[in-house]
Amino acid sequence: MNRKNILCVVLFSIVTFVSCSQKNTEARYSISGTIQNAGKQKLILQELKFENGANVTLDTITLNEDGKFNFSFLAKEEGLYRLAIENEYENGFEILLINDEKNIQVNADPNNYESYTIKGSKGSEALNQFLKAYRIKDESFFATVDKLQGLQKTNGDPAKIDQTQKEQFLKITDINNYIQKSLTENDNPIVIQYILGVSLRSMETSQVLAYAKAAAEKTKSALLAKFVATLTNQIQANTTSTPLSIGQPAPEIAMSDATGKIITLSSLKGQYVLVDFWASWCGPCRAENPNVVSAFEKYKNKKFTVLGVSLDDNKADWQAAIIADKLNWQHISDLKKWESTVISTYQFSGIPYNVLIDTNGIIIAKELRGQALQDKLASILK
């Protein structure tokens, strides 16, 4: 399968679709424009139905010599649509659209696929901007994969194999960084859900779930809440619940900071991280904060940092406590107090609570308070 059109298939495999913006009555939408150098081929408009992985063809027209076209259709909600030339889909010619506006214009040329333009739909523009950059990164990554496989099959130079493996790691890291950046920058639930679906190609499912939870909370989207529920059920069906213990990889956390930027625990890999669960309203937490501040100031230049995860439900109180207690490290929260998703993930019932994670993301200690925190850090950060 062509790597350009595999992106739709990825999303079909994991998503149950829920309407993003339900309306009481149907509205009419128009998609028009010009497809150059396509001859008198058939142009197809399809709605992508995620719940069963099917494409519903809404209309098919035969292009005129000038390539101009116009589709008109009714819809009650925002959805994801696809324009494709009947004989060109397997060669990668497809354009994805979101009907967030009534009139959308598309201009494209099958002979110069990446030159297509979309006007009149911010959601469509954002989605296709993501896809254009993602395809470049994805194709570069798979070129490296193919190169590595060729070297391994022919018992190539070990030094070249090692170098190519490093290139492969850097490229997958670049893809995941781009995905994270795109999730933070976009606020259209359909665009976000599409990016989340694509991210399953390069990220652990648990990491994607963490991003999805953060995005669902940020957008308050029923669409993304359903995505979270579906992915959670899939993970639970394939895993056995075990107590969180020392020696295990730390579960991913992805939440927004005070500015709305999504911060992930995995982004701190390479440092020792104290994940500190606290809240402004928690007296024992506030009493312990000077000890954490002391540890941070003492070891912050020795690959040590703190990630504050708040169980607050009042943003102003949370921010005021950070300033008052001089907590000069990254802070995140979903502002859901005891309904926060991190409670079940990290299996604690009271705060303050913390876990210490090594440079590889492995839990090496839990519930370090007072002198116990200082002693543990002194033993590993000499």
mmCIF file of C-alpha atoms in Angstrom, residues 7-302:
data_model
loop_
_atom_site.group_PDB
_atom_site.id
_atom_site.type_symbol
_atom_site.label_atom_id
_atom_site.label_comp_id
_atom_site.label_asym_id
_atom_site.label_seq_id
_atom_site.Cartn_x
_atom_site.Cartn_y
_atom_site.Cartn_z
ATOM 1 C CA LEU A 7 -2.782 7.344 6.911
ATOM 2 C CA CYS A 8 -6.539 6.899 6.575
ATOM 3 C CA VAL A 9 -6.266 3.171 7.221
ATOM 4 C CA VAL A 10 -4.372 3.792 10.454
ATOM 5 C CA LEU A 11 -7.201 5.895 11.792
ATOM 6 C CA PHE A 12 -9.916 3.451 10.766
ATOM 7 C CA SER A 13 -8.285 0.706 12.800
ATOM 8 C CA ILE A 14 -8.612 2.402 16.181
ATOM 9 C CA VAL A 15 -11.365 5.003 16.209
ATOM 10 C CA THR A 16 -15.072 4.962 16.955
ATOM 11 C CA PHE A 17 -16.412 8.135 15.432
ATOM 12 C CA VAL A 18 -18.634 10.546 17.374
ATOM 13 C CA SER A 19 -19.973 13.752 15.906
ATOM 14 C CA CYS A 20 -17.860 16.790 16.646
ATOM 15 C CA SER A 21 -20.416 19.525 16.241
ATOM 16 C CA GLN A 22 -23.991 18.211 16.116
ATOM 17 C CA LYS A 23 -26.610 20.500 14.603
ATOM 18 C CA ASN A 24 -30.387 20.236 14.904
ATOM 19 C CA THR A 25 -30.964 20.429 11.155
ATOM 20 C CA GLU A 26 -29.022 19.558 8.048
ATOM 21 C CA ALA A 27 -26.968 22.239 6.359
ATOM 22 C CA ARG A 28 -25.766 22.336 2.778
ATOM 23 C CA TYR A 29 -22.068 22.351 2.040
ATOM 24 C CA SER A 30 -20.159 22.974 -1.177
ATOM 25 C CA ILE A 31 -16.748 21.704 -2.227
ATOM 26 C CA SER A 32 -15.570 23.128 -5.529
ATOM 27 C CA GLY A 33 -12.408 23.926 -7.419
ATOM 28 C CA THR A 34 -10.153 22.700 -10.204
ATOM 29 C CA ILE A 35 -8.255 19.434 -10.734
ATOM 30 C CA GLN A 36 -5.693 20.121 -13.450
ATOM 31 C CA ASN A 37 -4.181 17.498 -15.774
ATOM 32 C CA ALA A 38 -6.707 14.850 -14.792
ATOM 33 C CA GLY A 39 -8.401 14.431 -18.149
ATOM 34 C CA LYS A 40 -11.980 13.237 -18.104
ATOM 35 C CA GLN A 41 -11.524 11.012 -15.083
ATOM 36 C CA LYS A 42 -14.029 10.412 -12.337
ATOM 37 C CA LEU A 43 -13.721 12.485 -9.172
ATOM 38 C CA ILE A 44 -15.168 10.939 -6.016
ATOM 39 C CA LEU A 45 -16.383 12.604 -2.828
ATOM 40 C CA GLN A 46 -16.545 10.264 0.148
ATOM 41 C CA GLU A 47 -17.428 10.644 3.803
ATOM 42 C CA LEU A 48 -15.081 8.678 6.056
ATOM 43 C CA LYS A 49 -17.081 6.610 8.534
ATOM 44 C CA PHE A 50 -14.729 5.647 11.337
ATOM 45 C CA GLU A 51 -17.037 3.357 13.253
ATOM 46 C CA ASN A 52 -16.787 0.600 10.659
ATOM 47 C CA GLY A 53 -13.817 1.661 8.555
ATOM 48 C CA ALA A 54 -15.973 2.201 5.486
ATOM 49 C CA ASN A 55 -15.961 5.050 2.982
ATOM 50 C CA VAL A 56 -19.440 6.231 2.012
ATOM 51 C CA THR A 57 -19.443 7.613 -1.518
ATOM 52 C CA LEU A 58 -21.630 10.723 -1.595
ATOM 53 C CA ASP A 59 -21.176 11.650 -5.233
ATOM 54 C CA THR A 60 -19.115 10.922 -8.344
ATOM 55 C CA ILE A 61 -18.640 13.270 -11.273
ATOM 56 C CA THR A 62 -16.691 13.113 -14.525
ATOM 57 C CA LEU A 63 -14.274 16.012 -14.797
ATOM 58 C CA ASN A 64 -14.518 18.354 -17.755
ATOM 59 C CA GLU A 65 -11.487 19.237 -19.811
ATOM 60 C CA ASP A 66 -10.954 22.372 -17.731
ATOM 61 C CA GLY A 67 -10.990 20.231 -14.561
ATOM 62 C CA LYS A 68 -13.561 22.346 -12.751
ATOM 63 C CA PHE A 69 -15.902 20.594 -10.310
ATOM 64 C CA ASN A 70 -18.547 21.291 -7.703
ATOM 65 C CA PHE A 71 -19.983 18.957 -5.080
ATOM 66 C CA SER A 72 -22.981 19.895 -2.960
ATOM 67 C CA PHE A 73 -24.185 17.783 -0.036
ATOM 68 C CA LEU A 74 -26.161 17.894 3.207
ATOM 69 C CA ALA A 75 -24.751 17.162 6.663
ATOM 70 C CA LYS A 76 -25.854 17.622 10.274
ATOM 71 C CA GLU A 77 -22.366 17.720 11.721
ATOM 72 C CA GLU A 78 -18.718 18.283 11.053
ATOM 73 C CA GLY A 79 -17.077 15.238 9.548
ATOM 74 C CA LEU A 80 -14.086 14.051 7.593
ATOM 75 C CA TYR A 81 -14.335 13.796 3.797
ATOM 76 C CA ARG A 82 -12.070 12.631 1.016
ATOM 77 C CA LEU A 83 -11.643 13.770 -2.577
ATOM 78 C CA ALA A 84 -10.018 11.202 -4.833
ATOM 79 C CA ILE A 85 -9.631 10.501 -8.539
ATOM 80 C CA GLU A 86 -10.965 7.018 -9.201
ATOM 81 C CA ASN A 87 -7.848 5.642 -10.880
ATOM 82 C CA GLU A 88 -5.302 7.616 -8.848
ATOM 83 C CA TYR A 89 -6.102 6.665 -5.229
ATOM 84 C CA GLU A 90 -3.632 3.771 -5.084
ATOM 85 C CA ASN A 91 -0.981 6.176 -6.383
ATOM 86 C CA GLY A 92 -1.581 8.380 -3.379
ATOM 87 C CA PHE A 93 -3.870 11.100 -4.770
ATOM 88 C CA GLU A 94 -6.329 11.988 -2.048
ATOM 89 C CA ILE A 95 -7.279 15.194 -0.277
ATOM 90 C CA LEU A 96 -8.887 15.157 3.158
ATOM 91 C CA LEU A 97 -11.417 17.819 4.098
ATOM 92 C CA ILE A 98 -13.429 18.891 7.145
ATOM 93 C CA ASN A 99 -16.768 20.624 6.567
ATOM 94 C CA ASP A 100 -16.272 23.314 9.199
ATOM 95 C CA GLU A 101 -17.395 25.964 6.692
ATOM 96 C CA LYS A 102 -20.145 26.024 4.068
ATOM 97 C CA ASN A 103 -17.972 26.696 0.991
ATOM 98 C CA ILE A 104 -14.585 25.043 0.526
ATOM 99 C CA GLN A 105 -12.331 25.477 -2.488
ATOM 100 C CA VAL A 106 -9.730 22.954 -3.632
ATOM 101 C CA ASN A 107 -7.189 23.251 -6.415
ATOM 102 C CA ALA A 108 -4.911 20.321 -7.242
ATOM 103 C CA ASP A 109 -2.822 18.617 -9.889
ATOM 104 C CA PRO A 110 -2.267 14.805 -9.803
ATOM 105 C CA ASN A 111 1.065 15.368 -11.527
ATOM 106 C CA ASN A 112 2.203 17.612 -8.695
ATOM 107 C CA TYR A 113 0.337 16.216 -5.728
ATOM 108 C CA GLU A 114 1.965 18.261 -2.951
ATOM 109 C CA SER A 115 1.024 21.550 -4.646
ATOM 110 C CA TYR A 116 -2.690 21.281 -3.841
ATOM 111 C CA THR A 117 -4.320 24.173 -1.971
ATOM 112 C CA ILE A 118 -7.433 24.465 0.188
ATOM 113 C CA LYS A 119 -9.321 27.663 0.993
ATOM 114 C CA GLY A 120 -12.362 28.386 3.124
ATOM 115 C CA SER A 121 -11.819 25.744 5.826
ATOM 116 C CA LYS A 122 -9.391 26.288 8.687
ATOM 117 C CA GLY A 123 -9.779 22.691 9.834
ATOM 118 C CA SER A 124 -8.994 21.304 6.387
ATOM 119 C CA GLU A 125 -6.024 23.624 5.988
ATOM 120 C CA ALA A 126 -4.647 22.591 9.384
ATOM 121 C CA LEU A 127 -5.098 18.884 8.681
ATOM 122 C CA ASN A 128 -3.427 19.031 5.295
ATOM 123 C CA GLN A 129 -0.617 21.233 6.575
ATOM 124 C CA PHE A 130 0.071 18.515 9.130
ATOM 125 C CA LEU A 131 -0.115 15.779 6.497
ATOM 126 C CA LYS A 132 2.232 17.462 4.054
ATOM 127 C CA ALA A 133 4.979 17.770 6.659
ATOM 128 C CA TYR A 134 4.231 14.362 8.160
ATOM 129 C CA ARG A 135 4.519 12.583 4.796
ATOM 130 C CA ILE A 136 7.986 14.002 4.252
ATOM 131 C CA LYS A 137 9.159 12.853 7.669
ATOM 132 C CA ASP A 138 7.436 9.487 7.313
ATOM 133 C CA GLU A 139 8.954 8.754 3.916
ATOM 134 C CA SER A 140 12.399 9.763 5.162
ATOM 135 C CA PHE A 141 12.008 7.425 8.132
ATOM 136 C CA PHE A 142 10.984 4.462 5.977
ATOM 137 C CA ALA A 143 13.854 5.141 3.577
ATOM 138 C CA THR A 144 16.164 4.705 6.567
ATOM 139 C CA VAL A 145 14.300 1.542 7.608
ATOM 140 C CA ASP A 146 14.772 0.115 4.110
ATOM 141 C CA LYS A 147 18.442 1.073 4.187
ATOM 142 C CA LEU A 148 18.950 -0.626 7.536
ATOM 143 C CA GLN A 149 17.183 -3.797 6.429
ATOM 144 C CA GLY A 150 19.372 -3.928 3.337
ATOM 145 C CA LEU A 151 22.546 -3.632 5.400
ATOM 146 C CA GLN A 152 21.396 -6.307 7.831
ATOM 147 C CA LYS A 153 20.384 -8.753 5.109
ATOM 148 C CA THR A 154 23.763 -8.451 3.380
ATOM 149 C CA ASN A 155 25.800 -8.539 6.614
ATOM 150 C CA GLY A 156 26.917 -4.996 5.991
ATOM 151 C CA ASP A 157 29.589 -2.997 7.757
ATOM 152 C CA PRO A 158 28.748 -2.996 11.512
ATOM 153 C CA ALA A 159 29.732 0.669 11.753
ATOM 154 C CA LYS A 160 27.273 1.572 8.978
ATOM 155 C CA ILE A 161 24.548 -0.508 10.617
ATOM 156 C CA ASP A 162 25.140 1.265 13.932
ATOM 157 C CA GLN A 163 25.052 4.677 12.251
ATOM 158 C CA THR A 164 21.856 3.832 10.375
ATOM 159 C CA GLN A 165 20.199 2.627 13.569
ATOM 160 C CA LYS A 166 21.028 5.973 15.150
ATOM 161 C CA GLU A 167 19.551 7.757 12.120
ATOM 162 C CA GLN A 168 16.394 5.683 12.448
ATOM 163 C CA PHE A 169 16.049 6.610 16.126
ATOM 164 C CA LEU A 170 16.564 10.311 15.397
ATOM 165 C CA LYS A 171 13.954 10.265 12.633
ATOM 166 C CA ILE A 172 11.290 8.525 14.721
ATOM 167 C CA THR A 173 12.023 10.995 17.513
ATOM 168 C CA ASP A 174 11.601 13.845 15.046
ATOM 169 C CA ILE A 175 8.245 12.425 13.924
ATOM 170 C CA ASN A 176 7.010 12.108 17.506
ATOM 171 C CA ASN A 177 8.174 15.614 18.387
ATOM 172 C CA TYR A 178 6.283 16.941 15.373
ATOM 173 C CA ILE A 179 3.168 15.041 16.419
ATOM 174 C CA GLN A 180 3.370 16.456 19.935
ATOM 175 C CA LYS A 181 3.825 19.997 18.566
ATOM 176 C CA SER A 182 0.852 19.554 16.216
ATOM 177 C CA LEU A 183 -1.393 18.265 18.998
ATOM 178 C CA THR A 184 -0.561 21.315 21.073
ATOM 179 C CA GLU A 185 -1.132 23.784 18.234
ATOM 180 C CA ASN A 186 -4.465 22.446 16.935
ATOM 181 C CA ASP A 187 -7.855 22.802 18.585
ATOM 182 C CA ASN A 188 -10.153 21.176 16.002
ATOM 183 C CA PRO A 189 -11.187 17.781 17.491
ATOM 184 C CA ILE A 190 -11.260 16.034 14.109
ATOM 185 C CA VAL A 191 -7.750 17.240 13.294
ATOM 186 C CA ILE A 192 -6.538 16.186 16.740
ATOM 187 C CA GLN A 193 -8.170 12.779 16.469
ATOM 188 C CA TYR A 194 -6.610 12.204 13.081
ATOM 189 C CA ILE A 195 -3.159 13.109 14.434
ATOM 190 C CA LEU A 196 -3.699 10.794 17.408
ATOM 191 C CA GLY A 197 -4.580 7.960 15.045
ATOM 192 C CA VAL A 198 -1.444 8.545 13.007
ATOM 193 C CA SER A 199 0.658 8.692 16.183
ATOM 194 C CA LEU A 200 -0.101 5.022 16.869
ATOM 195 C CA ARG A 201 2.322 4.197 14.067
ATOM 196 C CA SER A 202 5.291 5.571 16.000
ATOM 197 C CA MET A 203 4.306 5.832 19.673
ATOM 198 C CA GLU A 204 3.398 3.415 22.427
ATOM 199 C CA THR A 205 -0.357 3.109 22.862
ATOM 200 C CA SER A 206 -0.126 4.280 26.473
ATOM 201 C CA GLN A 207 1.648 7.439 25.342
ATOM 202 C CA VAL A 208 -1.021 8.134 22.719
ATOM 203 C CA LEU A 209 -3.680 7.629 25.393
ATOM 204 C CA ALA A 210 -1.973 10.193 27.616
ATOM 205 C CA TYR A 211 -1.984 12.723 24.770
ATOM 206 C CA ALA A 212 -5.616 11.913 24.009
ATOM 207 C CA LYS A 213 -6.671 12.487 27.623
ATOM 208 C CA ALA A 214 -4.921 15.844 27.668
ATOM 209 C CA ALA A 215 -6.484 16.875 24.350
ATOM 210 C CA ALA A 216 -9.961 15.756 25.424
ATOM 211 C CA GLU A 217 -9.666 17.805 28.589
ATOM 212 C CA LYS A 218 -8.337 20.832 26.695
ATOM 213 C CA THR A 219 -11.066 20.839 24.035
ATOM 214 C CA LYS A 220 -13.950 19.417 26.102
ATOM 215 C CA SER A 221 -14.741 17.387 22.983
ATOM 216 C CA ALA A 222 -17.142 14.436 23.058
ATOM 217 C CA LEU A 223 -15.352 13.140 19.982
ATOM 218 C CA LEU A 224 -12.027 12.911 21.810
ATOM 219 C CA ALA A 225 -13.657 11.623 24.999
ATOM 220 C CA LYS A 226 -14.967 8.703 22.951
ATOM 221 C CA PHE A 227 -11.509 8.183 21.488
ATOM 222 C CA VAL A 228 -10.086 8.029 25.016
ATOM 223 C CA ALA A 229 -12.711 5.492 26.088
ATOM 224 C CA THR A 230 -12.094 3.311 23.029
ATOM 225 C CA LEU A 231 -8.317 3.339 23.414
ATOM 226 C CA THR A 232 -8.576 2.729 27.166
ATOM 227 C CA ASN A 233 -10.733 -0.331 26.560
ATOM 228 C CA GLN A 234 -8.261 -1.658 24.004
ATOM 229 C CA ILE A 235 -5.351 -1.260 26.422
ATOM 230 C CA GLN A 236 -7.263 -2.869 29.281
ATOM 231 C CA ALA A 237 -8.250 -5.792 27.080
ATOM 232 C CA ASN A 238 -4.609 -6.474 26.251
ATOM 233 C CA THR A 239 -3.000 -5.953 29.648
ATOM 234 C CA THR A 240 -3.164 -7.443 33.102
ATOM 235 C CA SER A 241 -3.425 -4.978 35.956
ATOM 236 C CA THR A 242 -0.376 -5.153 38.228
ATOM 237 C CA PRO A 243 0.680 -2.927 41.104
ATOM 238 C CA LEU A 244 2.998 -0.094 40.140
ATOM 239 C CA SER A 245 6.360 -1.022 41.581
ATOM 240 C CA ILE A 246 10.010 -0.083 41.583
ATOM 241 C CA GLY A 247 11.788 -1.372 38.498
ATOM 242 C CA GLN A 248 8.853 -0.778 36.177
ATOM 243 C CA PRO A 249 8.737 1.859 33.434
ATOM 244 C CA ALA A 250 6.887 4.927 34.640
ATOM 245 C CA PRO A 251 3.498 5.292 32.935
ATOM 246 C CA GLU A 252 3.285 8.207 30.547
ATOM 247 C CA ILE A 253 1.730 11.448 31.750
ATOM 248 C CA ALA A 254 0.550 14.124 29.329
ATOM 249 C CA MET A 255 -1.228 17.190 30.681
ATOM 250 C CA SER A 256 -1.407 20.886 29.992
ATOM 251 C CA ASP A 257 0.643 23.495 31.764
ATOM 252 C CA ALA A 258 -0.857 26.841 32.735
ATOM 253 C CA THR A 259 -0.497 28.147 29.172
ATOM 254 C CA GLY A 260 -2.301 25.175 27.625
ATOM 255 C CA LYS A 261 0.848 23.536 26.257
ATOM 256 C CA ILE A 262 0.853 19.756 26.628
ATOM 257 C CA ILE A 263 3.842 18.539 28.647
ATOM 258 C CA THR A 264 4.770 14.858 28.730
ATOM 259 C CA LEU A 265 6.796 12.910 31.234
ATOM 260 C CA SER A 266 8.634 11.194 28.370
ATOM 261 C CA SER A 267 9.919 14.580 27.154
ATOM 262 C CA LEU A 268 12.122 14.646 30.272
ATOM 263 C CA LYS A 269 13.807 11.335 29.486
ATOM 264 C CA GLY A 270 17.549 11.515 29.994
ATOM 265 C CA GLN A 271 17.162 13.172 33.410
ATOM 266 C CA TYR A 272 16.331 11.900 36.852
ATOM 267 C CA VAL A 273 12.773 13.111 37.425
ATOM 268 C CA LEU A 274 10.870 13.443 40.666
ATOM 269 C CA VAL A 275 7.192 13.288 39.699
ATOM 270 C CA ASP A 276 5.595 15.209 42.534
ATOM 271 C CA PHE A 277 1.832 14.856 43.047
ATOM 272 C CA TRP A 278 0.530 17.728 45.152
ATOM 273 C CA ALA A 279 -2.108 20.478 45.407
ATOM 274 C CA SER A 280 -2.335 24.044 46.665
ATOM 275 C CA TRP A 281 -5.069 23.054 49.135
ATOM 276 C CA CYS A 282 -2.995 20.205 50.614
ATOM 277 C CA GLY A 283 -1.339 21.323 53.887
ATOM 278 C CA PRO A 284 1.176 18.443 54.093
ATOM 279 C CA CYS A 285 2.128 19.102 50.446
ATOM 280 C CA ARG A 286 2.854 22.758 51.146
ATOM 281 C CA ALA A 287 4.845 21.768 54.220
ATOM 282 C CA GLU A 288 6.959 19.369 52.118
ATOM 283 C CA ASN A 289 7.558 21.876 49.297
ATOM 284 C CA PRO A 290 10.614 23.550 50.927
ATOM 285 C CA ASN A 291 12.303 20.141 51.049
ATOM 286 C CA VAL A 292 11.596 19.564 47.347
ATOM 287 C CA VAL A 293 12.819 23.084 46.533
ATOM 288 C CA SER A 294 16.046 22.385 48.434
ATOM 289 C CA ALA A 295 16.601 19.153 46.495
ATOM 290 C CA PHE A 296 15.864 20.829 43.168
ATOM 291 C CA GLU A 297 18.253 23.703 43.782
ATOM 292 C CA LYS A 298 20.993 21.345 44.946
ATOM 293 C CA TYR A 299 20.807 18.866 42.055
ATOM 294 C CA LYS A 300 19.231 20.732 39.119
ATOM 295 C CA ASN A 301 22.604 20.912 37.358
ATOM 296 C CA LYS A 302 23.177 17.174 37.744
#
